[in-house]
Coordinates of C-alpha atoms in Angstrom, one line a residue:
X20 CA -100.9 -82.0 -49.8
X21 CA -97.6 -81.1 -48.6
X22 CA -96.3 -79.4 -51.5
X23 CA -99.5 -77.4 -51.2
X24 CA -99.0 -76.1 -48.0
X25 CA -95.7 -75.0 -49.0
X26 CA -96.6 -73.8 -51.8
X27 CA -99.0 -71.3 -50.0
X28 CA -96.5 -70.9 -46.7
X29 CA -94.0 -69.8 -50.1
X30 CA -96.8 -67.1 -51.6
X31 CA -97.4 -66.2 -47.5
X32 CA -93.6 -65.5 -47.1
X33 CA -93.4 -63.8 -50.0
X34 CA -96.1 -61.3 -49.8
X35 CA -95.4 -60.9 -46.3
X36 CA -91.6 -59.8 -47.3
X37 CA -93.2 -58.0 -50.5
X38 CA -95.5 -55.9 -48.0
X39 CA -92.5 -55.4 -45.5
X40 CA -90.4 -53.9 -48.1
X41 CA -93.6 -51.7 -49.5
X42 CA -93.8 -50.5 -46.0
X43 CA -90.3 -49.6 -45.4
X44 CA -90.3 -48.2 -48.8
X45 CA -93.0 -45.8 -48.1
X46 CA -91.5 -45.1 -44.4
X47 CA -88.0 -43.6 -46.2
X48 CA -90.3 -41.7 -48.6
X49 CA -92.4 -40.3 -45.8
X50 CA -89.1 -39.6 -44.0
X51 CA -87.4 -37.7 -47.0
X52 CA -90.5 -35.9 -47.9
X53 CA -90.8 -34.8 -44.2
X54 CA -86.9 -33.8 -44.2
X55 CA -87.3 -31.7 -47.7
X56 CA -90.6 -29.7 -46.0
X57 CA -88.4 -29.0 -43.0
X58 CA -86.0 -27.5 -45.8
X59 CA -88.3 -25.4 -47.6
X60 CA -90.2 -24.4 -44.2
X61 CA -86.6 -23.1 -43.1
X62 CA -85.4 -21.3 -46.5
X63 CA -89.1 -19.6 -46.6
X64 CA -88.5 -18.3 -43.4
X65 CA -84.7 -17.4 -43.7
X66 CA -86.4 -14.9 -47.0
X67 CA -88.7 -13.7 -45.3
X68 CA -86.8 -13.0 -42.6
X69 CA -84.2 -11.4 -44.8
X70 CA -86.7 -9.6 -46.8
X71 CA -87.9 -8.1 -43.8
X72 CA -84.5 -6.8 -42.6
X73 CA -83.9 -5.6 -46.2
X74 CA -87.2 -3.3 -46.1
X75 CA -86.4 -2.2 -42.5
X76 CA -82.8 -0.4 -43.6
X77 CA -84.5 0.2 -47.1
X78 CA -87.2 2.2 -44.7
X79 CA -84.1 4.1 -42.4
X80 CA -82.3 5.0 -45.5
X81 CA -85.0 7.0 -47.1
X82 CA -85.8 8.4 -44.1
X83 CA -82.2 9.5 -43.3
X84 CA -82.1 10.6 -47.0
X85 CA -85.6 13.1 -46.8
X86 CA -83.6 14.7 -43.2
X87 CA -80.5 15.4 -45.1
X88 CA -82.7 16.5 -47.6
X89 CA -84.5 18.9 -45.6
X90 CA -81.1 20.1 -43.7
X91 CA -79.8 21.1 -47.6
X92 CA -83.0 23.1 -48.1
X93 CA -83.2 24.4 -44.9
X94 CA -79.4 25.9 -45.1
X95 CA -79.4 26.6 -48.7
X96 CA -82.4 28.7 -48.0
X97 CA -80.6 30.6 -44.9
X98 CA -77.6 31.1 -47.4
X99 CA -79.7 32.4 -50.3
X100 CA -81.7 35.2 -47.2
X101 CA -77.9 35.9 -46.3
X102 CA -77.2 37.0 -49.6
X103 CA -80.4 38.9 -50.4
X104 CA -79.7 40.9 -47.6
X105 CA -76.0 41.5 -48.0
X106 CA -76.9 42.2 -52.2
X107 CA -80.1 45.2 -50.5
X108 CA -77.9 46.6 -47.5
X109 CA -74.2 46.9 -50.0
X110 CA -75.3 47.1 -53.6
X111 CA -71.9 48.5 -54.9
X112 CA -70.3 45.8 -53.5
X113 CA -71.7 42.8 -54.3
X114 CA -71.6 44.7 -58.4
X115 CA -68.0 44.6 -57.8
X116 CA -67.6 41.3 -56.1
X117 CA -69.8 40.1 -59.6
X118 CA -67.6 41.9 -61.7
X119 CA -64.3 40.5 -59.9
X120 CA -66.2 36.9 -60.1
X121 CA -66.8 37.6 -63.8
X122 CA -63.2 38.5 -64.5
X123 CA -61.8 35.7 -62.9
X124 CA -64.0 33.4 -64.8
X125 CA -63.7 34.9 -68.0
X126 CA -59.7 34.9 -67.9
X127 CA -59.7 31.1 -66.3
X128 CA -61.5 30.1 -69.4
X129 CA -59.7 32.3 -72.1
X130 CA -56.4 30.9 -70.5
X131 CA -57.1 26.9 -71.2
X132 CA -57.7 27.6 -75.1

């Protein structure tokens, strides 16, 4: 009877140790697993945050670009009602300033061959 009850103390030890070790197990798991959500929590919100910043100067450069944009037109279009009135008030001299211009052109380029 003895060797019985140590026999079944034995299985009691050893399933106790068994289950200690399953539990332990399982506690480092749940402790990694919770460690590797706090790391993909963190690198979800570091992109997103980073995405965000990305679309805000994304947003400020095309805005900036449509104002320079607009600045071009607006001058080009003062230079081009400039010259349309200089070309209808002096038409003899803006032929001969487009003759000059011609001229110059034409002996820059008959000079380089």
């Amino acid at each position: 009877m003895a060797t019985a009850n140590s026999t079944t103390q034995e299985k009691s030890t050893t399933s106790q140790a068994k289950n200690n070790t399953q539990s332990k197990a399982h506690d480092a798991v749940d402790k990694a697993a919770e460690g590797a959500h706090k790391g993909v929590d963190g690198a979800a919100a570091a992109a997103e945050n980073g995405q965000e910043r990305i679309e805000a100067v994304a947003h400020q450069i095309s805005e900036q670009a449509h104002q320079i944009a607009d600045t071009a037109r607006q001058q080009s279009e003062k230079v081009s009602s400039a010259v349309g009135t200089y070309a209808k008030e002096n038409p003899l001299k803006t032929v001969g300033f487009a003759f000059l211009a011609g001229a110059v052109a034409a002996s820059l380029l008959c000079k380089r061959k």
